[in-house]
GROMACS .gro file of C-alpha atoms in nm:
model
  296
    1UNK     CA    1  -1.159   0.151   1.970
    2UNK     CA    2  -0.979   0.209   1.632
    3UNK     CA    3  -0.808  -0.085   1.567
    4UNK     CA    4  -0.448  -0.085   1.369
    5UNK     CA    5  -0.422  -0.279   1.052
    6UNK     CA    6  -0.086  -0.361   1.140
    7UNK     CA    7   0.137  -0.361   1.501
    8UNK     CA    8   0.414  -0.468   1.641
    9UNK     CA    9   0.710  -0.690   1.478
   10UNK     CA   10   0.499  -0.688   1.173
   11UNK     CA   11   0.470  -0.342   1.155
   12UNK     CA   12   0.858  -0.249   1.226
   13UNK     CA   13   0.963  -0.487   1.006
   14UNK     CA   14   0.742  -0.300   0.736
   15UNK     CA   15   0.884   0.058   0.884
   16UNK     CA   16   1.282  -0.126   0.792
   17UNK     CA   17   1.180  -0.210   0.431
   18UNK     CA   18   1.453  -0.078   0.135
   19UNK     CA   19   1.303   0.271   0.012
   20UNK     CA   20   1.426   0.382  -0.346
   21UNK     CA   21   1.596   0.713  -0.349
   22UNK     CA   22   1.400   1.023  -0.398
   23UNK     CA   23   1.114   0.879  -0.257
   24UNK     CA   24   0.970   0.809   0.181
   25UNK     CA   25   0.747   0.622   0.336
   26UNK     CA   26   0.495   0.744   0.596
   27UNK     CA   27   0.336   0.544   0.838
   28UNK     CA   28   0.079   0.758   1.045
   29UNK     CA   29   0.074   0.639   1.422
   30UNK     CA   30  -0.233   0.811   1.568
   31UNK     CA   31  -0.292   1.177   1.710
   32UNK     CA   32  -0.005   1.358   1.526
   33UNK     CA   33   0.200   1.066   1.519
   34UNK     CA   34   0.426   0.957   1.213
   35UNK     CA   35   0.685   0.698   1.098
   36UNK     CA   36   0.920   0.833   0.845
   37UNK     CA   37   1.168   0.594   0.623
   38UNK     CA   38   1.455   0.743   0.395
   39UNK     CA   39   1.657   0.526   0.230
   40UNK     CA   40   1.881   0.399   0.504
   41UNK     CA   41   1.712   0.618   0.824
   42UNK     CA   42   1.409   0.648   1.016
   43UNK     CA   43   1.200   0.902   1.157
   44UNK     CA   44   0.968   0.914   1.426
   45UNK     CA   45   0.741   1.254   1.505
   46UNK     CA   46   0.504   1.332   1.824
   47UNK     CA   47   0.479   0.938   1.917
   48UNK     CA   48   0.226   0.889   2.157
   49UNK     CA   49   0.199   0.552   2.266
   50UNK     CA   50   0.080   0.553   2.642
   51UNK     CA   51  -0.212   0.623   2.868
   52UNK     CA   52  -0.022   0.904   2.977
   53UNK     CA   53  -0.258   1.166   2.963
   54UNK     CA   54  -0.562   0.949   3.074
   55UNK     CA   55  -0.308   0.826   3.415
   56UNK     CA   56  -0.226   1.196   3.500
   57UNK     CA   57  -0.516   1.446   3.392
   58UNK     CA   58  -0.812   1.414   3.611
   59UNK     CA   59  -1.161   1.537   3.575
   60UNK     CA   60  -1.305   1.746   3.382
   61UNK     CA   61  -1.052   1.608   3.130
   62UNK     CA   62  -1.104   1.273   2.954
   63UNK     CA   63  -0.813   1.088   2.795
   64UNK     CA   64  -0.905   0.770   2.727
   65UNK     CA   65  -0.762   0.629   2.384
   66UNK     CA   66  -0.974   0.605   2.066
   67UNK     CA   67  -0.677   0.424   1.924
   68UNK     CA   68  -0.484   0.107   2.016
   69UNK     CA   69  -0.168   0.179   2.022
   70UNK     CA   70   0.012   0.013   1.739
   71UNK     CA   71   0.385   0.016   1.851
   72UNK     CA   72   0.534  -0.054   2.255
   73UNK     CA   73   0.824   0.241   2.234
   74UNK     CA   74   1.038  -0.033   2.377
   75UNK     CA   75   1.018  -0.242   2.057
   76UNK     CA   76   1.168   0.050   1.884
   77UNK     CA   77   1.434   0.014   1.801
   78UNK     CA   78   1.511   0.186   1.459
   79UNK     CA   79   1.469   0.511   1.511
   80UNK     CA   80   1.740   0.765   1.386
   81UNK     CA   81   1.562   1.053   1.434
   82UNK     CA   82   1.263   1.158   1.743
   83UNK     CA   83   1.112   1.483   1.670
   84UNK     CA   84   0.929   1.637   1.920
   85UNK     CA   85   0.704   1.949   1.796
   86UNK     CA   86   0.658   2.119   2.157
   87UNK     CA   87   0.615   2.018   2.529
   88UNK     CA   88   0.258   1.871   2.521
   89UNK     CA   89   0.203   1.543   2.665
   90UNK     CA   90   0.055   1.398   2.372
   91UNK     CA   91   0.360   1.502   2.157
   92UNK     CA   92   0.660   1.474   2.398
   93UNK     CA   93   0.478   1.149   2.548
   94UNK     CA   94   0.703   1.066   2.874
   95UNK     CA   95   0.679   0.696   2.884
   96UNK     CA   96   0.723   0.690   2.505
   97UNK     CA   97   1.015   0.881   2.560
   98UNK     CA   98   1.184   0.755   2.829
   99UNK     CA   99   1.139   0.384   2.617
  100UNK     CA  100   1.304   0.515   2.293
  101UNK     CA  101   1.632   0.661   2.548
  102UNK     CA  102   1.761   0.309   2.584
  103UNK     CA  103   1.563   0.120   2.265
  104UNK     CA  104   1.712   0.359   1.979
  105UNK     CA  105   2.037   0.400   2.168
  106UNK     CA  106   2.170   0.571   1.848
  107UNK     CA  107   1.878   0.806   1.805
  108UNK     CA  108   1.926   1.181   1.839
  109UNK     CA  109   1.599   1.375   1.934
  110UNK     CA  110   1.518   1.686   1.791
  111UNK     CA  111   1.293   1.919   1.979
  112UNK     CA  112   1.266   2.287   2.067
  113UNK     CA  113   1.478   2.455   2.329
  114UNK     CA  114   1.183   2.479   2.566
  115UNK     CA  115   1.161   2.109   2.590
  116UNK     CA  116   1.516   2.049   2.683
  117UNK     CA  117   1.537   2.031   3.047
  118UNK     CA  118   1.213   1.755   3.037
  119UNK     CA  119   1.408   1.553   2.774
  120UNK     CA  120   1.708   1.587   3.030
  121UNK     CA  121   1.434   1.496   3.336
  122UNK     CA  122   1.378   1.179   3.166
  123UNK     CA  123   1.738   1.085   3.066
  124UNK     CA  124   1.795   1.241   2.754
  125UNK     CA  125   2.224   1.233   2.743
  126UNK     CA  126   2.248   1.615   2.667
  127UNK     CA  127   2.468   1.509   2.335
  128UNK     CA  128   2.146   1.342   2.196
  129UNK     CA  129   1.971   1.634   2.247
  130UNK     CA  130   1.948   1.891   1.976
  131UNK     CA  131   1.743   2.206   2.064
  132UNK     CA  132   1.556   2.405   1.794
  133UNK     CA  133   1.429   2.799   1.872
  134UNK     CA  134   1.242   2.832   1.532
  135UNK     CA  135   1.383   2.931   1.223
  136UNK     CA  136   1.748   2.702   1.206
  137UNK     CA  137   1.831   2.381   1.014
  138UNK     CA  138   2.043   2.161   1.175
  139UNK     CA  139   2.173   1.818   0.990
  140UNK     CA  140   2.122   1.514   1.179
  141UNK     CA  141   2.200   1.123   1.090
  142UNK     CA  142   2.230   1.265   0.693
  143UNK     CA  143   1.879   1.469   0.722
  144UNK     CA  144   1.828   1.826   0.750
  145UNK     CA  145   1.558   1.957   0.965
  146UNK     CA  146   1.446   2.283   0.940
  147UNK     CA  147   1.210   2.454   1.245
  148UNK     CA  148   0.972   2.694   1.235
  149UNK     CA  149   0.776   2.894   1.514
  150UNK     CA  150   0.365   2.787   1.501
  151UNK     CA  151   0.106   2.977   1.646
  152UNK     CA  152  -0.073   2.755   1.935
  153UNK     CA  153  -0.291   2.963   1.969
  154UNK     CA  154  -0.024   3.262   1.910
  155UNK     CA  155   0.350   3.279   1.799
  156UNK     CA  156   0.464   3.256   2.147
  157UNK     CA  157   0.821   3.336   2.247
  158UNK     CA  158   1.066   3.327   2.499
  159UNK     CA  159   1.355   3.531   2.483
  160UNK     CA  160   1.603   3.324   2.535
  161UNK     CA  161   1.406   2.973   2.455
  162UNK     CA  162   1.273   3.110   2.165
  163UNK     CA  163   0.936   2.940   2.052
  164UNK     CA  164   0.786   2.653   2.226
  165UNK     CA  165   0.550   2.560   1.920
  166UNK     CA  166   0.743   2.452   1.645
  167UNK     CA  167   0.664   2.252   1.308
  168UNK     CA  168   0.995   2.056   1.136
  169UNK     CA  169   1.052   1.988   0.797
  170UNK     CA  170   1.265   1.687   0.738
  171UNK     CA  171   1.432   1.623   0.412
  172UNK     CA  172   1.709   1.397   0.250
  173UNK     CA  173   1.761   1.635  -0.046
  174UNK     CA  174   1.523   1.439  -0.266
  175UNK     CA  175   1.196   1.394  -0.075
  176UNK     CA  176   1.046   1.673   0.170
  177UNK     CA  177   0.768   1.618   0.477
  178UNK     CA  178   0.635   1.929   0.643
  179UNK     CA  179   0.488   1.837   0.968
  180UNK     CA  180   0.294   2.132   1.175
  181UNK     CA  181   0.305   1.974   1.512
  182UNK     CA  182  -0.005   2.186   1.674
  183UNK     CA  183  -0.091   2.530   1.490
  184UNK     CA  184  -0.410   2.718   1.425
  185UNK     CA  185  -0.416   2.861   1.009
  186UNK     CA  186  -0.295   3.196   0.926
  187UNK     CA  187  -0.087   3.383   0.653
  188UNK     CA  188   0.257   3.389   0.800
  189UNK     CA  189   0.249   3.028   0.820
  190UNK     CA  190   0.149   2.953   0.463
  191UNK     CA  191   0.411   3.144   0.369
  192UNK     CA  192   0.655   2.972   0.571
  193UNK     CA  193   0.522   2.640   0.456
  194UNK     CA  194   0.517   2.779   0.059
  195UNK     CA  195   0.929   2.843   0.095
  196UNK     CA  196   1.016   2.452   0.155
  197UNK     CA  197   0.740   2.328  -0.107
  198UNK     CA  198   0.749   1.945   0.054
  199UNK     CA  199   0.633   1.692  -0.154
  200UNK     CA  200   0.373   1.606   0.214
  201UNK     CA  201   0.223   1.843   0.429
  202UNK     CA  202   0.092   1.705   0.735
  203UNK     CA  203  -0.152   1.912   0.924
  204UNK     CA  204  -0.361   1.869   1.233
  205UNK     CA  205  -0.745   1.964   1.210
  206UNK     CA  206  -0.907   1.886   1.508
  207UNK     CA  207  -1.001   2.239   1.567
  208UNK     CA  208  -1.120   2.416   1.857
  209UNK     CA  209  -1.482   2.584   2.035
  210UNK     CA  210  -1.535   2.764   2.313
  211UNK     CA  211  -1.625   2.454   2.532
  212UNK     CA  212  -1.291   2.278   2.463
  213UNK     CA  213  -1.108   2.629   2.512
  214UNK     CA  214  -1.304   2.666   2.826
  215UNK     CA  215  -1.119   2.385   2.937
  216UNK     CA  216  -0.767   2.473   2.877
  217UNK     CA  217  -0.730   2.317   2.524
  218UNK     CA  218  -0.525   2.540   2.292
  219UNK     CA  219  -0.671   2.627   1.966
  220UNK     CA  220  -0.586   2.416   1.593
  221UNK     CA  221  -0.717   2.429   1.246
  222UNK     CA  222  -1.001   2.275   1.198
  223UNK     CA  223  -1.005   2.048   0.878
  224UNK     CA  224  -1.142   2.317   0.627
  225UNK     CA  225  -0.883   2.585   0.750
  226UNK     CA  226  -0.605   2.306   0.703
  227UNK     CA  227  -0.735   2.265   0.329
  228UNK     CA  228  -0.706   2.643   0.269
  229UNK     CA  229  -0.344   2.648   0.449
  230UNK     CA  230  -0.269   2.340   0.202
  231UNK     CA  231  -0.351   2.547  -0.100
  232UNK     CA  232  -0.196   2.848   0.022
  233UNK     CA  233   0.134   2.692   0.070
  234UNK     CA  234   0.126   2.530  -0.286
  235UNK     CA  235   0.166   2.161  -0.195
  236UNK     CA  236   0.024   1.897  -0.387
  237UNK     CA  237  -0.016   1.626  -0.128
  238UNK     CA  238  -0.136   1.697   0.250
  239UNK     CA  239  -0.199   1.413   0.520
  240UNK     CA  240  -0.483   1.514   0.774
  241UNK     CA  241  -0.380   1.412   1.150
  242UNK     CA  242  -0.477   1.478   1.548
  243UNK     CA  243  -0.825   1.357   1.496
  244UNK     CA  244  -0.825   0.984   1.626
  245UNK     CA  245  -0.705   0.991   1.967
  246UNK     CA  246  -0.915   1.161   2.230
  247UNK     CA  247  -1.293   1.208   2.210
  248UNK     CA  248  -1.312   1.522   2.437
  249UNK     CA  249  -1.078   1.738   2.197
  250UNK     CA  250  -1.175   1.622   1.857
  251UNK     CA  251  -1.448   1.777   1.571
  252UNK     CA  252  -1.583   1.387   1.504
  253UNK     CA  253  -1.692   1.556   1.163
  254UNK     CA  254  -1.330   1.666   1.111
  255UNK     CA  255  -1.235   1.397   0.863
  256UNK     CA  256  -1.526   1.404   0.672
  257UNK     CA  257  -1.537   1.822   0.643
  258UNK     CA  258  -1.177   1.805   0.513
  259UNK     CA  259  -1.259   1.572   0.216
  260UNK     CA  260  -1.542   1.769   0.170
  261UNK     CA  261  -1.312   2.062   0.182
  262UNK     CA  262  -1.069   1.883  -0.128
  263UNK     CA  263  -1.344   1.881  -0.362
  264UNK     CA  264  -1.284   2.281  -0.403
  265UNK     CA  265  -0.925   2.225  -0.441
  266UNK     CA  266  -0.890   1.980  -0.687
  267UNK     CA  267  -0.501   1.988  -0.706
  268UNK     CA  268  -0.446   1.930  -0.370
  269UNK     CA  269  -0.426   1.500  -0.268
  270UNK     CA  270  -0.527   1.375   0.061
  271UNK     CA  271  -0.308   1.104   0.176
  272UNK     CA  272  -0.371   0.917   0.426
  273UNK     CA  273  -0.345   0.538   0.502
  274UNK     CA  274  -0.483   0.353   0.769
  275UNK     CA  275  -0.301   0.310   1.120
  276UNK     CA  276  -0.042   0.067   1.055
  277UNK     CA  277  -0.075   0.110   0.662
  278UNK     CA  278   0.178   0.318   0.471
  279UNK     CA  279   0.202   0.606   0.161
  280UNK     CA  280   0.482   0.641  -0.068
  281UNK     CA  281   0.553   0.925  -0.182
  282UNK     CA  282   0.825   1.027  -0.463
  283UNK     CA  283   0.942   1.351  -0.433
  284UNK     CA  284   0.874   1.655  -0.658
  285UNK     CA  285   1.200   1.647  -0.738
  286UNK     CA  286   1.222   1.317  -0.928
  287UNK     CA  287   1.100   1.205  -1.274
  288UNK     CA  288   0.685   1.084  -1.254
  289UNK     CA  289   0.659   1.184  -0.946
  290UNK     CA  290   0.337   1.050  -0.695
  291UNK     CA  291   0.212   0.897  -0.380
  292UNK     CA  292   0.046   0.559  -0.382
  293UNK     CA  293  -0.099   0.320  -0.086
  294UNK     CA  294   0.168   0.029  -0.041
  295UNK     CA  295  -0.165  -0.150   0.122
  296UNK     CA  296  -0.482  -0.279  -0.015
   0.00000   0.00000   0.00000
């Protein structure tokens, strides 16, 4: 069991800390997984924090954590902001969820249009729901948040849902995150990812085989394909993710082939603190610009 570094009231009262402008904090919260903190709002992105999948998805499938959960969604109680990339249940988690309805009372969630009526099954007031196709920017709580379609395995679409794979990229003005959701690698998606040139691209690379696709899995990157998309897109910082929650759809050499990968991209940063732990990172935009670890 991976084991967070920090949980709980400790770790939300971290997640509230002052942020200078031009600058966000990420706190990576297992599987895909983020805390986000502007100056003045917060972000949360494909929380899973239940045994959800393990307590509905029987045999052949195996769901048991390889992290501890470092957050109860009922202690949150911060959140501006719930993305939710697409209508997977270890990215719209249900109990998660349903917790954040009445412990972020304020919170608007942000998902695609697909996802709508389960947000509304679980209690979702239809006015804190808004409902992304792919491809629109809509402002919420002083942050815009662009969508775009993601091929899981393919660019799937609805014609009147529009896409249920999305990836968001949240911004203040100052400081950009790209985050993929689920997505294998491929041209049209570097180029989406190379017009909103975030200061942090985060990118799952758990990737995929015939035994997992066998089973139903859809396909990702794996971790070397992610570095390529990276360097394709032009970013300067990317954040690996989806590789520390369930053994039975993980590469367990995933981490250690994408920092293998880096050493033929030397421009491109891996960032990635430990569960708990959190990155700064100063936007592009502003005068000596970085990321640094704000734990030892």
């Amino acid at each position: 069991m991976i084991e967070p570094s920090r949980i709980g009231d400790a770790l939300l009262a971290d997640i509230n800390r002052d942020v200078a402008e031009g600058s966000v904090v990420i706190w990576p919260l297992e599987q895909s997984g983020l805390a986000l903190r502007f100056p003045g709002r917060t972000v949360y992105i494909d929380l899973y924090l239940s045994n959800h999948c393990e307590a509905v998805l029987a045999r052949p499938f195996d769901h048991r954590r390889m992290s501890r959960a470092p957050l109860d969604a009922s202690e949150i109680v911060n959140a501006d902001v719930v993305i939710c990339s697409h209508d997977h249940l270890d990215h719209l988690d249900v109990p998660t969820l349903r917790s954040l309805r009445d412990s972020s009372p304020q919170a608007v969630v942000v998902a695609p249009l697909a996802a709508r009526s389960t947000l509304l099954d679980l209690g979702w007031p239809g006015a804190r729901i808004r409902s992304t196709k792919g491809g629109e920017t809509v402002e919420v709580a002083g942050l815009c948040l662009t969508s775009f379609p993601v091929p899981h395995d393919d660019y799937d679409e609805d014609s009147e849902l529009g896409h249920p794979y999305q990836g968001y990229v949240v911004s203040d003005g100052r400081a950009t995150v790209a985050h993929v959701g689920d997505a294998r690698a491929d041209a049209r998606l570097a180029a989406e990812l190379a017009r909103h040139a975030a200061d942090l691209l985060c990118l799952p690379i758990n990737g995929r085989d015939e035994h997992r696709a066998a089973l139903g899995f859809a396909g990702n990157m794996n971790a070397a394909e992610a570095v390529e998309l990276a360097a394709s897109a032009g970013v300067r910082r990317v954040m690996p993710m989806h590789y520390d929650m369930f053994d039975q759809n993980v590469d367990p050499h995933a981490l250690d082939g994408f920092r293998t990968a880096l050493t033929s991209r030397p421009a491109l940063e891996m960032i990635r603190p430990g569960i708990g732990d959190a990155a700064v990172i100063e936007s592009g935009r502003s005068a000596g610009a970085g990321a640094r670890s704000t734990d030892s």
